[in-house]
Tab-separated table of C-alpha atoms and ligand atoms in Angstrom:
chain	number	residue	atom	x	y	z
A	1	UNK	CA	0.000	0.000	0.000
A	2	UNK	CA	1.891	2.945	-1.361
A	3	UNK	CA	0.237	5.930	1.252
A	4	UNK	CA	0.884	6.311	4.255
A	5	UNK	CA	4.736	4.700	3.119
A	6	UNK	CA	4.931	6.823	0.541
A	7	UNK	CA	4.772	9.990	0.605
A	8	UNK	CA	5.954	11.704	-2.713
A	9	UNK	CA	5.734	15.101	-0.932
A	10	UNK	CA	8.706	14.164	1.517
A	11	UNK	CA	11.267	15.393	-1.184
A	12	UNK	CA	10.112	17.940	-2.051
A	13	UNK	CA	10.126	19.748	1.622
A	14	UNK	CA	13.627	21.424	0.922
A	15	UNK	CA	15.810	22.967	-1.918
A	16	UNK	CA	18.235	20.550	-0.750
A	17	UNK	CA	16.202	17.710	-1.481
A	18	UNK	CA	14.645	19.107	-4.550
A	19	UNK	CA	18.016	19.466	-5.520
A	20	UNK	CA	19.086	15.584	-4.969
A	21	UNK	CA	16.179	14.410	-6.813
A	22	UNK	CA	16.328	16.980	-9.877
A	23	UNK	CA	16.295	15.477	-12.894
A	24	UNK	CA	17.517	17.937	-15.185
A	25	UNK	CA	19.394	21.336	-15.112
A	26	UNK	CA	19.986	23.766	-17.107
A	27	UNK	CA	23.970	25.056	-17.772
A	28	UNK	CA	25.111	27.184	-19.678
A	29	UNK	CA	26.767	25.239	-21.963
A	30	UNK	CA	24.085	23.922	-23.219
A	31	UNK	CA	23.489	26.854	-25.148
A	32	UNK	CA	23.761	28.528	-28.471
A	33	UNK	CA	22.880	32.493	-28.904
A	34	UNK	CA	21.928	33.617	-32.259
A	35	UNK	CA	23.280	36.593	-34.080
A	36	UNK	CA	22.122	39.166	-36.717
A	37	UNK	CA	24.833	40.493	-38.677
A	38	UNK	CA	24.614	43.707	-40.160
A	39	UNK	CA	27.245	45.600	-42.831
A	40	UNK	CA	29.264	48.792	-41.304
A	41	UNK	CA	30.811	49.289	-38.229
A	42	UNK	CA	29.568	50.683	-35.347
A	43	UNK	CA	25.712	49.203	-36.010
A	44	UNK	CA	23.862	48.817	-33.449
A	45	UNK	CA	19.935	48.446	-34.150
A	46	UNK	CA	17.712	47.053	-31.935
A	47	UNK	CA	14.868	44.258	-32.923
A	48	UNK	CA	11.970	46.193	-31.573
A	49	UNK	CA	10.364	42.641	-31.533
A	50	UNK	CA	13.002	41.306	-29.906
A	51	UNK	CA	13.513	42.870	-26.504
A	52	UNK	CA	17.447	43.154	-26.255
A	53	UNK	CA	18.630	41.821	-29.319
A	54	UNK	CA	20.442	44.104	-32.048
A	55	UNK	CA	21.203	43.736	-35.548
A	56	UNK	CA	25.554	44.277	-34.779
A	57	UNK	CA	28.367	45.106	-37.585
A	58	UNK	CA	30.803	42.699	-37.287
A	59	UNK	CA	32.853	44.606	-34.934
A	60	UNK	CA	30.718	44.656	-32.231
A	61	UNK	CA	29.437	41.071	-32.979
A	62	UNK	CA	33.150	39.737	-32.341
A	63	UNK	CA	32.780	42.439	-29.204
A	64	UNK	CA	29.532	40.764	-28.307
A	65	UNK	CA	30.923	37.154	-28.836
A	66	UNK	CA	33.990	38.118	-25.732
A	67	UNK	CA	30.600	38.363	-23.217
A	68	UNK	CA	29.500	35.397	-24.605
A	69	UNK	CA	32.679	33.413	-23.744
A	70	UNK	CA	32.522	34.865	-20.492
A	71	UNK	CA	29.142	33.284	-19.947
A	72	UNK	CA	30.299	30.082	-20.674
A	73	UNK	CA	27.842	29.545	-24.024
A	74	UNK	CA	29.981	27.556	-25.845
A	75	UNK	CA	28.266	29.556	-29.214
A	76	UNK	CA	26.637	31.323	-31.667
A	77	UNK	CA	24.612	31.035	-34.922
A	78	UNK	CA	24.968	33.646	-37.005
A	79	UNK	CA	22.316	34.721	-39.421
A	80	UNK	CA	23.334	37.805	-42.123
A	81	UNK	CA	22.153	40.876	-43.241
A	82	UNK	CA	23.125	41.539	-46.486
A	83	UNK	CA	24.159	45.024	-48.494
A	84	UNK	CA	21.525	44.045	-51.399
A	85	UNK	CA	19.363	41.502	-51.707
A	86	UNK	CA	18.752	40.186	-55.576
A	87	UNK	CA	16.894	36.814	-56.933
A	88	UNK	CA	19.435	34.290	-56.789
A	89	UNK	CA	20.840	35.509	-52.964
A	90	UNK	CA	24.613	36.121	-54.837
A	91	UNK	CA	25.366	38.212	-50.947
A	92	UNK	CA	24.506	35.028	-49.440
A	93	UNK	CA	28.183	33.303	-50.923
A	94	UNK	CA	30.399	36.091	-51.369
A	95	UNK	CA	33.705	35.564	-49.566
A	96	UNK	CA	33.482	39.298	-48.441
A	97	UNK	CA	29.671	39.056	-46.964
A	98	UNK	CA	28.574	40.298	-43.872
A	99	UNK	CA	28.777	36.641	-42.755
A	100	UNK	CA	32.372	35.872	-43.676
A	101	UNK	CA	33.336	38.910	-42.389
A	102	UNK	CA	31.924	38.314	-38.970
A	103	UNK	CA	33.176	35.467	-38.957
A	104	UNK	CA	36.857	36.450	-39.423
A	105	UNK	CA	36.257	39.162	-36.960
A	106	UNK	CA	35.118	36.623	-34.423
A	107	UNK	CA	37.796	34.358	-34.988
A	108	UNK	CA	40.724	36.585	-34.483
A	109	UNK	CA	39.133	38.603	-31.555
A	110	UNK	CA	37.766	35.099	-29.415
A	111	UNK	CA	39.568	32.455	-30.910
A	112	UNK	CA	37.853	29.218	-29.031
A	113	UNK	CA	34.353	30.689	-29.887
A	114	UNK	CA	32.426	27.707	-32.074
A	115	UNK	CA	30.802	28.850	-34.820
A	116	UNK	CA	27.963	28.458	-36.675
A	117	UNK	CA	27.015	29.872	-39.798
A	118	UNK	CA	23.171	29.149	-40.676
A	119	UNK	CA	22.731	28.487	-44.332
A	120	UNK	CA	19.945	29.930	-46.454
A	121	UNK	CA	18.435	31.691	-48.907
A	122	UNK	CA	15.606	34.275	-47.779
A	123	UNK	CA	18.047	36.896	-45.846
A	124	UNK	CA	19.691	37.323	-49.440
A	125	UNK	CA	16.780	37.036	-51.998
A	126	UNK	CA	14.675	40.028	-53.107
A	127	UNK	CA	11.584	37.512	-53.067
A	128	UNK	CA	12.659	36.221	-49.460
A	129	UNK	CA	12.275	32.630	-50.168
A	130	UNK	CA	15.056	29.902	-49.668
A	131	UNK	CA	15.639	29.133	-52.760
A	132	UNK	CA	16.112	30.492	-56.713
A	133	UNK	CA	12.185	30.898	-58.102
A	134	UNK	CA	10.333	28.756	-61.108
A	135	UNK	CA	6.961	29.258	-62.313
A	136	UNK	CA	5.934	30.769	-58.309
A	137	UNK	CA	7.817	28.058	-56.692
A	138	UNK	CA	11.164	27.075	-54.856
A	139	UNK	CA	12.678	25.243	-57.488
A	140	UNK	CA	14.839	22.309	-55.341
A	141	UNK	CA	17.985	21.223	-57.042
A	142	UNK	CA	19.071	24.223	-58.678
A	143	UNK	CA	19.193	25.909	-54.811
A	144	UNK	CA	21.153	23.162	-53.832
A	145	UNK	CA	24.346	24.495	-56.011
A	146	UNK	CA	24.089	28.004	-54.287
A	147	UNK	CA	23.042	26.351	-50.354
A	148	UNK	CA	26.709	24.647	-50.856
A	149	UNK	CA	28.776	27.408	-52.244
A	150	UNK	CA	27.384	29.776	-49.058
A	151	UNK	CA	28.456	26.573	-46.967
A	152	UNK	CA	31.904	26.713	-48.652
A	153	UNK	CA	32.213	30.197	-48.629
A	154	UNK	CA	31.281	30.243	-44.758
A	155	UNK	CA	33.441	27.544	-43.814
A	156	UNK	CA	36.359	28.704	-45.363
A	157	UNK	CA	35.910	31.956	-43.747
A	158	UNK	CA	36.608	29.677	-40.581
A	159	UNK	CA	33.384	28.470	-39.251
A	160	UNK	CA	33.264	25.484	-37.330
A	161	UNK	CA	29.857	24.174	-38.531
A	162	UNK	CA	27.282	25.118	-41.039
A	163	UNK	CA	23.615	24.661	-40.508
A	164	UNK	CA	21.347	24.310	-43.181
A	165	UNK	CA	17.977	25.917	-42.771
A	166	UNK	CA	16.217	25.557	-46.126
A	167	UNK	CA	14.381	22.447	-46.421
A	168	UNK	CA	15.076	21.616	-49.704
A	169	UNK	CA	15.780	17.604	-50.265
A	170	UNK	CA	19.286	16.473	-50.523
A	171	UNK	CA	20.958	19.612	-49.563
A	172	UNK	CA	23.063	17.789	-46.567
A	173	UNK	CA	24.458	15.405	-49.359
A	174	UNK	CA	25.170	18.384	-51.764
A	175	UNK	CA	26.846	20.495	-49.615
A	176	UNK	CA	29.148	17.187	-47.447
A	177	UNK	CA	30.749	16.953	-50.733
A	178	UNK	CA	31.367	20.027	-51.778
A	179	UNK	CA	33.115	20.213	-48.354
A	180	UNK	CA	35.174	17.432	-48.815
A	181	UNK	CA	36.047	17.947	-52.454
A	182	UNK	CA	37.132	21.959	-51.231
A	183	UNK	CA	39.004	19.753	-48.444
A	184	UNK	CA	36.736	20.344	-45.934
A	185	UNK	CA	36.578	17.242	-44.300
A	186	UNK	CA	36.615	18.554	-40.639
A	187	UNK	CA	33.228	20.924	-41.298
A	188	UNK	CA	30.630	20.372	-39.004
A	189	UNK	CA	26.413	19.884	-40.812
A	190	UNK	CA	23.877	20.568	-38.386
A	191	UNK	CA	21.050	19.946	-40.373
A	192	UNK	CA	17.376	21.817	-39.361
A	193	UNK	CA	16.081	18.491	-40.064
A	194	UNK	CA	13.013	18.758	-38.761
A	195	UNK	CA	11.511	22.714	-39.220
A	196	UNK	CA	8.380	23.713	-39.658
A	197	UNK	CA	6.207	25.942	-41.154
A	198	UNK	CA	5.363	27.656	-38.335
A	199	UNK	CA	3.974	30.933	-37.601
A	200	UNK	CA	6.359	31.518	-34.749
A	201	UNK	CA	9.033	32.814	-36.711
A	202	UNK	CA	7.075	35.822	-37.311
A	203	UNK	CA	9.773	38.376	-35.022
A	204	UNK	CA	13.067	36.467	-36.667
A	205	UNK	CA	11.372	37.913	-40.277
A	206	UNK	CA	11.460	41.322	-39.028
A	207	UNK	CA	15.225	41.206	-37.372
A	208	UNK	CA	16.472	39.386	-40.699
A	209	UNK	CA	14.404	40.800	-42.787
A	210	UNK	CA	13.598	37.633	-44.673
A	211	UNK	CA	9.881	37.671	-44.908
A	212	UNK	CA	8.081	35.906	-48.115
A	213	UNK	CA	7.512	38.832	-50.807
A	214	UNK	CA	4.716	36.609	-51.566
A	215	UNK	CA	3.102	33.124	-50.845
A	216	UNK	CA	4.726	31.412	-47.552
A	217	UNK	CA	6.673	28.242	-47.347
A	218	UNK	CA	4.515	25.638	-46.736
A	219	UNK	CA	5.486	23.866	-49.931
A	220	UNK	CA	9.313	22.898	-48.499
A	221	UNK	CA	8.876	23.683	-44.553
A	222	UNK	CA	6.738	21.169	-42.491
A	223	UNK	CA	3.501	20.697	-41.937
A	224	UNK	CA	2.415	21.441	-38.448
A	225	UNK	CA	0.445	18.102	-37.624
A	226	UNK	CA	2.750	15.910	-38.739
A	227	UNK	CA	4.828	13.697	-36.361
A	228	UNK	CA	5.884	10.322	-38.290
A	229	UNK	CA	7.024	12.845	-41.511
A	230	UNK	CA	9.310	14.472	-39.311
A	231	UNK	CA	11.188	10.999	-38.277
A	232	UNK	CA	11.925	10.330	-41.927
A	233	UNK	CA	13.554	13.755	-42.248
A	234	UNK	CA	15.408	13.135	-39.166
A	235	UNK	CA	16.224	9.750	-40.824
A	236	UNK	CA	17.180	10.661	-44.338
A	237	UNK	CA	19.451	13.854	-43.242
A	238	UNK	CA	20.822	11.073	-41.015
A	239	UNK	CA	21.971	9.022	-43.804
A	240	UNK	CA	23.015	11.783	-45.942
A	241	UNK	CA	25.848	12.271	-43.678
A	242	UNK	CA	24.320	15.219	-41.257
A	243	UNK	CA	27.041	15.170	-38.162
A	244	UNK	CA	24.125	16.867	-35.698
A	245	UNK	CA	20.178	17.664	-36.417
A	246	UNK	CA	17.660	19.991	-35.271
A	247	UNK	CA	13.530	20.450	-34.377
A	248	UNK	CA	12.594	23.589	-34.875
A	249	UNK	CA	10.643	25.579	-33.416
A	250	UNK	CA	10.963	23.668	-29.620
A	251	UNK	CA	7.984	24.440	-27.286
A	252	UNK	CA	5.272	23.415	-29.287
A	253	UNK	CA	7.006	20.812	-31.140
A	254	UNK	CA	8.083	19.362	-27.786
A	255	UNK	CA	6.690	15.692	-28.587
A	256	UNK	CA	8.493	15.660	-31.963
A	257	UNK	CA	11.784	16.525	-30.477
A	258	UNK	CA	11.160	13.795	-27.761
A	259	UNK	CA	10.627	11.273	-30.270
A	260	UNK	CA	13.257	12.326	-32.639
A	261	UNK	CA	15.604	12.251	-29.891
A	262	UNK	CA	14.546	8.572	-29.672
A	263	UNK	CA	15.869	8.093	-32.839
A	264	UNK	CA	18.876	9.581	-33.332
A	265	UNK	CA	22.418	8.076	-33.518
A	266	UNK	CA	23.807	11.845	-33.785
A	267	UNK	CA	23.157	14.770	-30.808
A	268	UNK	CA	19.695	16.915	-31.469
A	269	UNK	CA	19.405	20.556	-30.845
A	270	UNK	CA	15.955	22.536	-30.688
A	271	UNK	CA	15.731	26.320	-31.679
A	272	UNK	CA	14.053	28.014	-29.180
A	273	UNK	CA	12.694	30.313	-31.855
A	274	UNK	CA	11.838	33.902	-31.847
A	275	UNK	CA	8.082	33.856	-30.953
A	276	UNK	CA	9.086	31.352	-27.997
A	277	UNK	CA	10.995	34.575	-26.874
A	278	UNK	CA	8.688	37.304	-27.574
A	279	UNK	CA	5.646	35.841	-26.452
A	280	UNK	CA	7.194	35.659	-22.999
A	281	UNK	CA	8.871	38.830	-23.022
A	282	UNK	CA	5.331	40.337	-24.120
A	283	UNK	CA	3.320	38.531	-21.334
A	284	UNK	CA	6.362	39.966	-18.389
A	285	UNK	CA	6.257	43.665	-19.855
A	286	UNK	CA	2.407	43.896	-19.692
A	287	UNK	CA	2.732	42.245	-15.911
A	288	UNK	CA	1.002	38.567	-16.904
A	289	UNK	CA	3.956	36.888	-16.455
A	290	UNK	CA	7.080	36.145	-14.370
A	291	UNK	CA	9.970	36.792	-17.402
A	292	UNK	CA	12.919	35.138	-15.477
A	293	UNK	CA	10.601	32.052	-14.365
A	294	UNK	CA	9.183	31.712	-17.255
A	295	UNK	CA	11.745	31.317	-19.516
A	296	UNK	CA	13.876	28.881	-17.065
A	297	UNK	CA	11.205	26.830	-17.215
A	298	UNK	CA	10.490	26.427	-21.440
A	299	UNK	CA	14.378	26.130	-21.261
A	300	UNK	CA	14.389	23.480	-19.199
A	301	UNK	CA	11.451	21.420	-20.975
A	302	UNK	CA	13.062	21.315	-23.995
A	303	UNK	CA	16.454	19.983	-22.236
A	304	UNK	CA	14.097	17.698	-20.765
A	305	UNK	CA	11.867	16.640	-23.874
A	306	UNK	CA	15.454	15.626	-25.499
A	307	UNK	CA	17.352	18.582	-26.521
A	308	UNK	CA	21.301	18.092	-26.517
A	309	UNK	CA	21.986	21.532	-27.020
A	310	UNK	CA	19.826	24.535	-26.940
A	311	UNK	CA	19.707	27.712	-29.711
A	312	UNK	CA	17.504	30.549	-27.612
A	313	UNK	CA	17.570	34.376	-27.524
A	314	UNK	CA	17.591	33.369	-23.737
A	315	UNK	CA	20.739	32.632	-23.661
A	316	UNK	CA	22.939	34.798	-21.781
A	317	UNK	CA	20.121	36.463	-20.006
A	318	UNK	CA	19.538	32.836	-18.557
A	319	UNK	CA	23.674	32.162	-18.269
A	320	UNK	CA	23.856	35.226	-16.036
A	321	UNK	CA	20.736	33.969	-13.997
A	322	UNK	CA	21.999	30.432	-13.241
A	323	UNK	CA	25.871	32.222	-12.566
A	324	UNK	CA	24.226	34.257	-9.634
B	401	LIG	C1	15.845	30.985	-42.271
B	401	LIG	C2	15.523	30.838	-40.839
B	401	LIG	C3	14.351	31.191	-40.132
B	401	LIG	C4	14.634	30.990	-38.780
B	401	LIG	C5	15.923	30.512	-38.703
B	401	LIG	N1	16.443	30.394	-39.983
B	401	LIG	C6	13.090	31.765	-40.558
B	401	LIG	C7	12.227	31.175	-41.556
B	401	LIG	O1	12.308	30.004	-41.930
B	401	LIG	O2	11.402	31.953	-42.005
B	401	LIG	C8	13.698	31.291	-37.643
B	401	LIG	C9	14.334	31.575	-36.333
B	401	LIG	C10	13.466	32.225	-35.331
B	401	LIG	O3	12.259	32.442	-35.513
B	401	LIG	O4	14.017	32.525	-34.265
B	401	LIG	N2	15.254	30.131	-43.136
């Protein structure tokens, strides 16, 4: 007869003892904080939908990325701005790009700082999708050719891994050898192997300035109901030689990243996307919610759900919080 024995409540009585029995904690090396790179120097814009977060030249990026170290989060993504955008995304590979050139700056200024350079079209495009355009639509294979020359081009500039955001099929296989024919055996894919169309991403749009001119991207991101699809993405970006993967966004796609974790041979992040972060920082400002609470605990659900590592605009609000 479990009660009166048991008593579930008896460990709970304490920090102490809720610290014994805690199952999972947060650390900040679990993270990864995103970037917006912007040309110039000295550029510092903020995201007015993103409540401390900046568009930064790459000068005050690499500045940015010496806090960062000092955080402990082990890295960032980095996601460009480009001078001019035009219909094949040509900014998007060119070795002198906003990207590149953060990258460089970052390198020489924090030298241990790991790297990661997302991969896409719709920052670069005048149309804003992910791809070059055919009759209206993404057309796959020829966007596979420019997704691995801005992999190349970003690597080469010295970035540790590239992650490809686009959804088109086959790009991991595409752009593993292009690495390795370039030489660039040692290049980390972390593949957004699972991402879906979600309407969540709605505040990242305005800070990269990557919103559709027209349609959406339901035709190569996921649909939102579906679980078993997302398991044979996971699966095939498996065998086409992806090194990590991703589920994207994390909160409500909590189940999918617990059963993708399930899965997986290779470690799983979750992008803690920028609705995730706005929505709570929305709720705190008008008083609804507790912000610092809050966000601990959607952190810690998705470490719990499966996540290996963690992308969030949290990030080194929440490293600060668990330092103190
Ligand atoms: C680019 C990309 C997007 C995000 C990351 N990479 C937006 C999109 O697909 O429209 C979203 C990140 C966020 O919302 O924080 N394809």
């Amino acid at each position: 007869m479990p009660f009166p024995n048991v008593r579930m409540r008896r460990l709970r009585k304490t920090e102490r003892l809720r610290g014994l029995s805690r199952e999972t904690v947060l650390d900040p090396g679990d993270f990864i904080y995103p970037l917006f790179v912007c040309p110039g120097t000295g550029v510092k814009n903020p995201i007015s939908s993103m409540p401390g977060c900046y568009q930064m030249s790459a000068d005050l990026i690499a500045e940015e990325c010496e806090e960062i170290e000092e955080l402990g989060i082990p890295g960032v993504i980095l996601f460009g701005i480009p001078e001019a955008k035009d219909a094949v995304g040509s900014h998007g590979y060119a070795a002198d790009g906003v990207v590149p050139r953060a990258i460089r700056q970052i390198r020489d200024q924090v030298p241990g700082m790991l790297i990661i350079a997302d991969v896409c079209m719709c920052e670069y495009t005048d149309h804003g999708h992910c791809g070059v355009i055919r009759d209206g639509d993404v057309d796959n294979d020829p966007t596979l050719e420019l997704l691995s020359k801005a992999a190349l081009c970003y690597a080469e500039a010295g970035a540790d891994v590239v992650a490809p955001s686009d959804m088109m099929d086959g790009r991991v296989a595409h752009m593993r050898r292009t690495l390795d024919e370039a030489g660039r055996q040692d290049s980390v894919i972390l593949s957004y192997a699972v991402k879906y169309a979600s309407a969540f991403y709605g505040p990242f749009r305005d800070a990269a300035e990557s919103a559709p001119q027209f349609g959406d991207r339901r035709a190569y991101q996921m649909d939102p109901p579906n679980i078993r699809e997302a398991l044979r993405e996971a699966a095939l970006d498996i065998e086409e030689g992806a090194d990590m993967i991703m589920v994207k966004p994390a909160l409500p796609y909590l189940d999918v990243l617990n059963r993708v974790k399930a899965m997986s041979p290779v470690p799983v992040g979750a992008y803690n996307v920028s609705g995730e972060f706005s929505m709570i920082h929305a709720a705190a400002e008008k008083g609804w919610l507790d912000l610092k609470r809050t966000s601990h605990e959607m952190l810690v659900s998705i470490k719990r759900a499966g996540a290996d590592f963690i992308l969030t605009y949290f990030a080194k609000d929440v490293a600060r919080d668990l330092r103190s």
